[in-house]
PDB file of C-alpha atoms and ligand atoms in Angstrom:
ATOM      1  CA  UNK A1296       0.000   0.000   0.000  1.00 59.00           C
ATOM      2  CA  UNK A1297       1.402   3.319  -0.938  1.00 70.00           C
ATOM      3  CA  UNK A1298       1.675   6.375   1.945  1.00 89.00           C
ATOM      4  CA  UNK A1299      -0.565   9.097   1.356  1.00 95.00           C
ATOM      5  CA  UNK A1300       0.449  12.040  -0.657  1.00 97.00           C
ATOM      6  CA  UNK A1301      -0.177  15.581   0.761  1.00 98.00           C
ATOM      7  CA  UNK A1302      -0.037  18.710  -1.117  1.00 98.00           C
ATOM      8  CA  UNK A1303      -0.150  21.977   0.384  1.00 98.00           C
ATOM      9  CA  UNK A1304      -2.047  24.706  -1.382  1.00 98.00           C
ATOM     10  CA  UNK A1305      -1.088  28.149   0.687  1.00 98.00           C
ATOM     11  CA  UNK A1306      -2.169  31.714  -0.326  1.00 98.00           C
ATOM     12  CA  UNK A1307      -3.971  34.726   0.809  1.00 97.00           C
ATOM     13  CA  UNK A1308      -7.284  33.658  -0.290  1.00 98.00           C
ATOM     14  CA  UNK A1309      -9.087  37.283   0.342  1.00 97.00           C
ATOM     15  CA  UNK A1310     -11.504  35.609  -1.136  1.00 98.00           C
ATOM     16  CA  UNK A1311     -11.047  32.027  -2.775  1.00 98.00           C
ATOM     17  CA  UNK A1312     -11.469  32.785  -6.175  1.00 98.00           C
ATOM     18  CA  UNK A1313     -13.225  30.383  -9.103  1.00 98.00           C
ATOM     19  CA  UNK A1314      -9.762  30.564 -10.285  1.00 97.00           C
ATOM     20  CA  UNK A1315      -8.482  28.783  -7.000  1.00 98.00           C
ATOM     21  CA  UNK A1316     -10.656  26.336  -6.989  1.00 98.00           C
ATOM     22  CA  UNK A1317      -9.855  25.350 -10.563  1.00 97.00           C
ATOM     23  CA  UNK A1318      -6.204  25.019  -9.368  1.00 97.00           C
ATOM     24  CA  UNK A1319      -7.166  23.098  -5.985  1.00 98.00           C
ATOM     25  CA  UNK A1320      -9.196  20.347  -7.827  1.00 98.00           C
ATOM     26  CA  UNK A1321      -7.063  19.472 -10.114  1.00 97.00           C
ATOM     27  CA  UNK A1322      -4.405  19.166  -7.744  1.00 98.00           C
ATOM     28  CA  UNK A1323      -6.008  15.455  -6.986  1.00 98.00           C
ATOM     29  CA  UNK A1324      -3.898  14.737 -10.294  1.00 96.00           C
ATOM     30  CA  UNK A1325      -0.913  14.722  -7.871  1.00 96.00           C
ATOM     31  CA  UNK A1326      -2.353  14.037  -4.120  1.00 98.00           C
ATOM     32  CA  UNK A1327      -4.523  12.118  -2.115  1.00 98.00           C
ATOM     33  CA  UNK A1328      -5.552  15.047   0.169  1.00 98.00           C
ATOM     34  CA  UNK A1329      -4.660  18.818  -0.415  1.00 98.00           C
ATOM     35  CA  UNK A1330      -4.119  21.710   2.748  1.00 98.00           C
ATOM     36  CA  UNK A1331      -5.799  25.033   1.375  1.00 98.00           C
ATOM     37  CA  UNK A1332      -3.416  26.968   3.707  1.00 98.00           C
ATOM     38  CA  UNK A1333      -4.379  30.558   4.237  1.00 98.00           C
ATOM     39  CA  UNK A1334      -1.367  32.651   5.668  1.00 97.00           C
ATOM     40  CA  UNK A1335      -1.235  35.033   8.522  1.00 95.00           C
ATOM     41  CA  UNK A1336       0.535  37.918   6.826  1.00 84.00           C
ATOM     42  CA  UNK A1337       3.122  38.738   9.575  1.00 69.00           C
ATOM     43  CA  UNK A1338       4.257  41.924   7.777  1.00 66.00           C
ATOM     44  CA  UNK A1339       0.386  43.071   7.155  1.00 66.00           C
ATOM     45  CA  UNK A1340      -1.387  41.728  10.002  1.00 62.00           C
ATOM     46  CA  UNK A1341      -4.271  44.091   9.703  1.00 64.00           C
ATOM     47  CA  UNK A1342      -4.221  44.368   5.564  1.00 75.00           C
ATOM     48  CA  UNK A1343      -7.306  42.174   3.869  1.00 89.00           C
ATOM     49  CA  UNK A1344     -10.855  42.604   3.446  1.00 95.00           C
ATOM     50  CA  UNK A1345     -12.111  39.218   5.035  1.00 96.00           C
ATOM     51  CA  UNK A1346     -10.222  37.959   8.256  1.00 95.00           C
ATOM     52  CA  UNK A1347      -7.953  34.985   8.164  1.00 96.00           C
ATOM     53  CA  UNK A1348     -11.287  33.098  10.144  1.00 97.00           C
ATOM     54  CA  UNK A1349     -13.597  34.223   7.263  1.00 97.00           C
ATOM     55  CA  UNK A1350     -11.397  33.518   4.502  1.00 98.00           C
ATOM     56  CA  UNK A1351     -10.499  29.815   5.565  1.00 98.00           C
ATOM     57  CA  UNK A1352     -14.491  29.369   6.550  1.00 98.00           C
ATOM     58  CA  UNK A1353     -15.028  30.081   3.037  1.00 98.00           C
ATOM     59  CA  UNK A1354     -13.057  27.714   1.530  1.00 98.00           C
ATOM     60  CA  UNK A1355     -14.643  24.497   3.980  1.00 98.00           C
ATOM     61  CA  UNK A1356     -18.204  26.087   2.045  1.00 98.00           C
ATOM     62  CA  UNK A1357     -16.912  26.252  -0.713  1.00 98.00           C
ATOM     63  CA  UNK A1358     -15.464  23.173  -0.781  1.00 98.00           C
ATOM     64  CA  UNK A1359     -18.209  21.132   1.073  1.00 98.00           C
ATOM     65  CA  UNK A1360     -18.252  18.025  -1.179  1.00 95.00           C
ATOM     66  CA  UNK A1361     -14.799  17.842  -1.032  1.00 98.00           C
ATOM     67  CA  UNK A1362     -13.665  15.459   1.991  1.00 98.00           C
ATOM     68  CA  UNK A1363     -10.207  15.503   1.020  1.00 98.00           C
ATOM     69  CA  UNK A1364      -9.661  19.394   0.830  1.00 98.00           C
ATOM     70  CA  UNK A1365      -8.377  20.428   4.315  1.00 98.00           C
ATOM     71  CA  UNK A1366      -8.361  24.163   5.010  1.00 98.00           C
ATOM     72  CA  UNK A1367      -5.987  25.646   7.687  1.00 98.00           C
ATOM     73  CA  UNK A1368      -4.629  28.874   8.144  1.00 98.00           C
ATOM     74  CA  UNK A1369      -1.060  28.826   9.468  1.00 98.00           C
ATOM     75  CA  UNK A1370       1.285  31.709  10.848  1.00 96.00           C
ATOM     76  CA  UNK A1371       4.932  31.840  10.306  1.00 96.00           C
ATOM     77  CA  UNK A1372       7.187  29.916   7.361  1.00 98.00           C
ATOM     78  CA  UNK A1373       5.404  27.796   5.190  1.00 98.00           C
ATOM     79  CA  UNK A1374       7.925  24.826   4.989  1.00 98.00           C
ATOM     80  CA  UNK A1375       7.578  24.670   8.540  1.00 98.00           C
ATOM     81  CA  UNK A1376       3.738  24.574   8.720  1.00 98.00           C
ATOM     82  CA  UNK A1377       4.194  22.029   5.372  1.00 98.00           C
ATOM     83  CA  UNK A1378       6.361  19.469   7.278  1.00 98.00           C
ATOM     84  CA  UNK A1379       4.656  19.834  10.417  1.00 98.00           C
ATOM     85  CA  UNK A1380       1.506  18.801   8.223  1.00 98.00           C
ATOM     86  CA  UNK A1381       3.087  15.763   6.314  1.00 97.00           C
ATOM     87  CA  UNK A1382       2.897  17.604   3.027  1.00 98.00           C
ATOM     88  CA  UNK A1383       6.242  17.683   0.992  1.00 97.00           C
ATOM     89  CA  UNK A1384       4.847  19.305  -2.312  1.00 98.00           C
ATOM     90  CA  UNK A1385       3.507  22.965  -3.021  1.00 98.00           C
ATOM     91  CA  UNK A1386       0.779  23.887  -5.222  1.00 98.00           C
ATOM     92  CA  UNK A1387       1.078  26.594  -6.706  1.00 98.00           C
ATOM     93  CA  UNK A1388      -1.445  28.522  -9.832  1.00 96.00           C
ATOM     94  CA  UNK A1389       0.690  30.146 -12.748  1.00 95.00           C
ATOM     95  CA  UNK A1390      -1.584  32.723 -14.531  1.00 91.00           C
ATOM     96  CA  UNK A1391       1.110  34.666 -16.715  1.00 88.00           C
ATOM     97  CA  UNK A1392       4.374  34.869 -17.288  1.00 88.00           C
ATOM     98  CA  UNK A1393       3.933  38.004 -15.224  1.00 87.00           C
ATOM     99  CA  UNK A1394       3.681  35.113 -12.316  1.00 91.00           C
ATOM    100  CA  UNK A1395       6.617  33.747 -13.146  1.00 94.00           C
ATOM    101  CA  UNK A1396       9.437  35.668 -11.593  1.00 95.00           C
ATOM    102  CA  UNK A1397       7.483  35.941  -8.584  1.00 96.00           C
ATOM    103  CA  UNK A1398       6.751  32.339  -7.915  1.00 97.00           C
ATOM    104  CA  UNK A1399      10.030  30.650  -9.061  1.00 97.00           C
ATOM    105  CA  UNK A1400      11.502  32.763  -6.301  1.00 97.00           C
ATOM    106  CA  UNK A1401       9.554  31.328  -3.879  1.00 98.00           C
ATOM    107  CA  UNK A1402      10.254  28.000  -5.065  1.00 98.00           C
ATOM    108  CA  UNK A1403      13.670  28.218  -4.576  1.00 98.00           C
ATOM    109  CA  UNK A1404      13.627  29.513  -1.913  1.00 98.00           C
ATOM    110  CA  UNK A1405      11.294  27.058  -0.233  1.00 98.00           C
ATOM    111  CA  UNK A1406      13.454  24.598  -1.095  1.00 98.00           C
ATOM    112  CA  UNK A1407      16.210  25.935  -0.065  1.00 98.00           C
ATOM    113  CA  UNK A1408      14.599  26.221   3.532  1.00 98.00           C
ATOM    114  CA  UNK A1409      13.226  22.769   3.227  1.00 98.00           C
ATOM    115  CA  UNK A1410      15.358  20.338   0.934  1.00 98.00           C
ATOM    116  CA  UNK A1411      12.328  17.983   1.180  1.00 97.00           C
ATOM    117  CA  UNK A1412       9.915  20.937  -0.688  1.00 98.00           C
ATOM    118  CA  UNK A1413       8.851  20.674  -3.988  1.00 98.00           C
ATOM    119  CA  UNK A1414       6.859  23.109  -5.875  1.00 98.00           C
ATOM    120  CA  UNK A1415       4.221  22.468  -9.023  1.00 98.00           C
ATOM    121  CA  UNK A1416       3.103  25.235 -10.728  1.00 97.00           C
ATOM    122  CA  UNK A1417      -0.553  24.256 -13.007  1.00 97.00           C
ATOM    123  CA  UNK A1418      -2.280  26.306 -15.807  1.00 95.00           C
ATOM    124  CA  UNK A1419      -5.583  27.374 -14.602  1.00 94.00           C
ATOM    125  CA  UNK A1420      -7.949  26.895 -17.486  1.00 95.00           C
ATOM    126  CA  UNK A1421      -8.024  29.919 -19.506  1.00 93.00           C
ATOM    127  CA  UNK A1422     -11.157  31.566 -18.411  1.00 93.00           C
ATOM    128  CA  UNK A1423      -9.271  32.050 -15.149  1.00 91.00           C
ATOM    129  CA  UNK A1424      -6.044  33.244 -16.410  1.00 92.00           C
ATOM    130  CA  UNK A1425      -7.053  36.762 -15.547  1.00 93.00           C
ATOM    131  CA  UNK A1426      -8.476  35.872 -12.517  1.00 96.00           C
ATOM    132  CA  UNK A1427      -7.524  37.443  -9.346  1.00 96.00           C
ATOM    133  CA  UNK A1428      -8.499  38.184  -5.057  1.00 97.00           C
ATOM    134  CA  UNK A1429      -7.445  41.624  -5.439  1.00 96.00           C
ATOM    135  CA  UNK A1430      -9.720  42.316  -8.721  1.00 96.00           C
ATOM    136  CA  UNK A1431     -12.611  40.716  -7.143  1.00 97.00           C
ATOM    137  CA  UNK A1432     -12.115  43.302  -4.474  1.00 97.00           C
ATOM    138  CA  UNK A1433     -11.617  46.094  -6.485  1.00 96.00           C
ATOM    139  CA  UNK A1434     -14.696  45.261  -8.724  1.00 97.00           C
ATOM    140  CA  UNK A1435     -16.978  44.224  -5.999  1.00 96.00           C
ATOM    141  CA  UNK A1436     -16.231  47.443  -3.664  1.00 95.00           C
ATOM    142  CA  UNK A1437     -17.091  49.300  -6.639  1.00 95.00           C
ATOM    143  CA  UNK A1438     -20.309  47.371  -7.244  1.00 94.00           C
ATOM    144  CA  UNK A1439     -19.711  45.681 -10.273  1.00 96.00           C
ATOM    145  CA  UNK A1440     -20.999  41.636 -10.862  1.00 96.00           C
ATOM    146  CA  UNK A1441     -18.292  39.060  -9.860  1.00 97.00           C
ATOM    147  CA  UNK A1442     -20.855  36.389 -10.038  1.00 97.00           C
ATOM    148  CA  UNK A1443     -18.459  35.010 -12.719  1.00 97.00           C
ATOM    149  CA  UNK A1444     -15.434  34.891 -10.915  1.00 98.00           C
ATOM    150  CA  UNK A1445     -16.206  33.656  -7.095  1.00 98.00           C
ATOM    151  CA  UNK A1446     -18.363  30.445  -6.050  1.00 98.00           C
ATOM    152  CA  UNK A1447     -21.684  31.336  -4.521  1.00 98.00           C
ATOM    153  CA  UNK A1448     -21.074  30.987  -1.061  1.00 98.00           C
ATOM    154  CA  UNK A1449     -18.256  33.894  -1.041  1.00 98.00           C
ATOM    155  CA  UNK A1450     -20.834  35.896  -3.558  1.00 97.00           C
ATOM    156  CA  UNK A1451     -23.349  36.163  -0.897  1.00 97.00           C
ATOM    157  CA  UNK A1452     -20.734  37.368   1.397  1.00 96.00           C
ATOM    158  CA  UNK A1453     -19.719  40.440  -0.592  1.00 96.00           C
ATOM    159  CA  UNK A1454     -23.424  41.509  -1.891  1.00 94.00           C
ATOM    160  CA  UNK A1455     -23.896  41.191   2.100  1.00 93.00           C
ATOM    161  CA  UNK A1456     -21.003  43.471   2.624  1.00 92.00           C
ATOM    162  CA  UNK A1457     -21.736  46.022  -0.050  1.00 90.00           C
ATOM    163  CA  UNK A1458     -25.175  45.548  -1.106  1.00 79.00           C
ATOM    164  CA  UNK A1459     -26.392  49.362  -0.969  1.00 62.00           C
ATOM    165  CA  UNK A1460     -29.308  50.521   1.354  1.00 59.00           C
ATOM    166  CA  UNK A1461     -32.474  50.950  -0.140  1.00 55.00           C
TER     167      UNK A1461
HETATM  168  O1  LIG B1165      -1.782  34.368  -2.520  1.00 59.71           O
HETATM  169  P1  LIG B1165      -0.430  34.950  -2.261  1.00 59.71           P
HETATM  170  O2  LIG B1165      -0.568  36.224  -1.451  1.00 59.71           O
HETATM  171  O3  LIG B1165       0.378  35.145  -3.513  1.00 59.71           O
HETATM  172  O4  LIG B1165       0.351  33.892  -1.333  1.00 59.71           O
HETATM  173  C1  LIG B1165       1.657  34.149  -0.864  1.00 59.71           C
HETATM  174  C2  LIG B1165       2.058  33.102   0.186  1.00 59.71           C
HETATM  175  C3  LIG B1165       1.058  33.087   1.338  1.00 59.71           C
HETATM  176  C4  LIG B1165       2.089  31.732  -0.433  1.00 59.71           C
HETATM  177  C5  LIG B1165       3.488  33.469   0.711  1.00 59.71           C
HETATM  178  O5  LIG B1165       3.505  34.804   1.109  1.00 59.71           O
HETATM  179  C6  LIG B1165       3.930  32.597   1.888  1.00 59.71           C
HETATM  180  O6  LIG B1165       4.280  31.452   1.706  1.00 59.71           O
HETATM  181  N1  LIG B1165       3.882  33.167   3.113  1.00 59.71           N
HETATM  182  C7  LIG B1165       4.245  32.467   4.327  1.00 59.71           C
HETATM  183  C8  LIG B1165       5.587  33.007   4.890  1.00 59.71           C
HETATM  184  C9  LIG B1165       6.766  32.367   4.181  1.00 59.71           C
HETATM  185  O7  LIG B1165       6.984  31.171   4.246  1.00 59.71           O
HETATM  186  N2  LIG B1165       7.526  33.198   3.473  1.00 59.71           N
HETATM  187  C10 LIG B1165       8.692  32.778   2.697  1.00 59.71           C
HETATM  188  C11 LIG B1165       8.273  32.355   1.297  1.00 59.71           C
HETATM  189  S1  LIG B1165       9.650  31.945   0.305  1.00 59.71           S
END
């Protein structure tokens, strides 16, 4: 019988995105069970629009027929929260090459925390490729649809936020 693989999927998540959860499910390609990790951001510890609480209770909604996504938030370096968790390979969403430089840094540098840390970097399917938290925000504080771009659970929770009073 082979051990179980665990991949770690970390990010900001301010909200999960449709783009993440392309990314997450087809993760299962590589892993038995996937963390959706949501980081504490030590350097912005008051920055986001949803708390660290709301944004990881979105993701167990969201992900709600899914027994073998696991979301966590975690504070501190991800390798150490990865090996504490059993999971030795990072999941990572490449959008653009504009993503690139960014995340191969990371990478690296992951590994060169944690020897045992691989990265994977998957091509969202193209509707998504444009996708991202921070437009969501942008377009949904300015009261625009994002019906297309967030699951239904987290698009009741900003037409709660900013539906306008009658
Ligand atoms: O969705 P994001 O904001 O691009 O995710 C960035 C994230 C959370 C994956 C990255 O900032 C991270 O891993 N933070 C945890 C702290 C850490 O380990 N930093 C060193 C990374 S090389």
């Amino acid at each position: 019988m082979s051990a179980e693989r665990v991949a770690i999927c970390p990010g900001s998540f301010d909200p999960i995105t449709l783009g993440h959860d392309d990314i997450i499910r087809r993760s299962f390609r590589m892993a038995d069970r996937v963390i959706v990790a949501v980081a504490y951001s030590a350097t912005q510890p008051k920055s986001g629009m949803f708390t660290v609480e709301e944004r990881v209770e979105m993701i167990r909604e969201t992900f709600a027929d899914e027994p073998r996504v696991q979301p966590m938030s975690f504070q501190g370096l991800l390798v150490d929260f990865a090996r504490a968790q059993g999971a030795d390979l990072i999941v990572r969403g490449l959008r653009a090459v504009s993503d690139f430089e960014y995340e191969f840094q990371m990478a690296l540098m992951n590994r060169r925390l944690w020897e045992g840390m691989e990265t994977v970097f998957l091509a969202p399917d193209l509707e998504h490729s444009y996708l991202s938290s921070s437009l969501v925000r942008q377009i949904a504080q300015l009261g625009g649809d994002v019906s297309p771009f967030v699951p239904e659970n987290v698009l009741r929770r900003l037409q709660a936020r900013f539906s306008k009073p009658a």
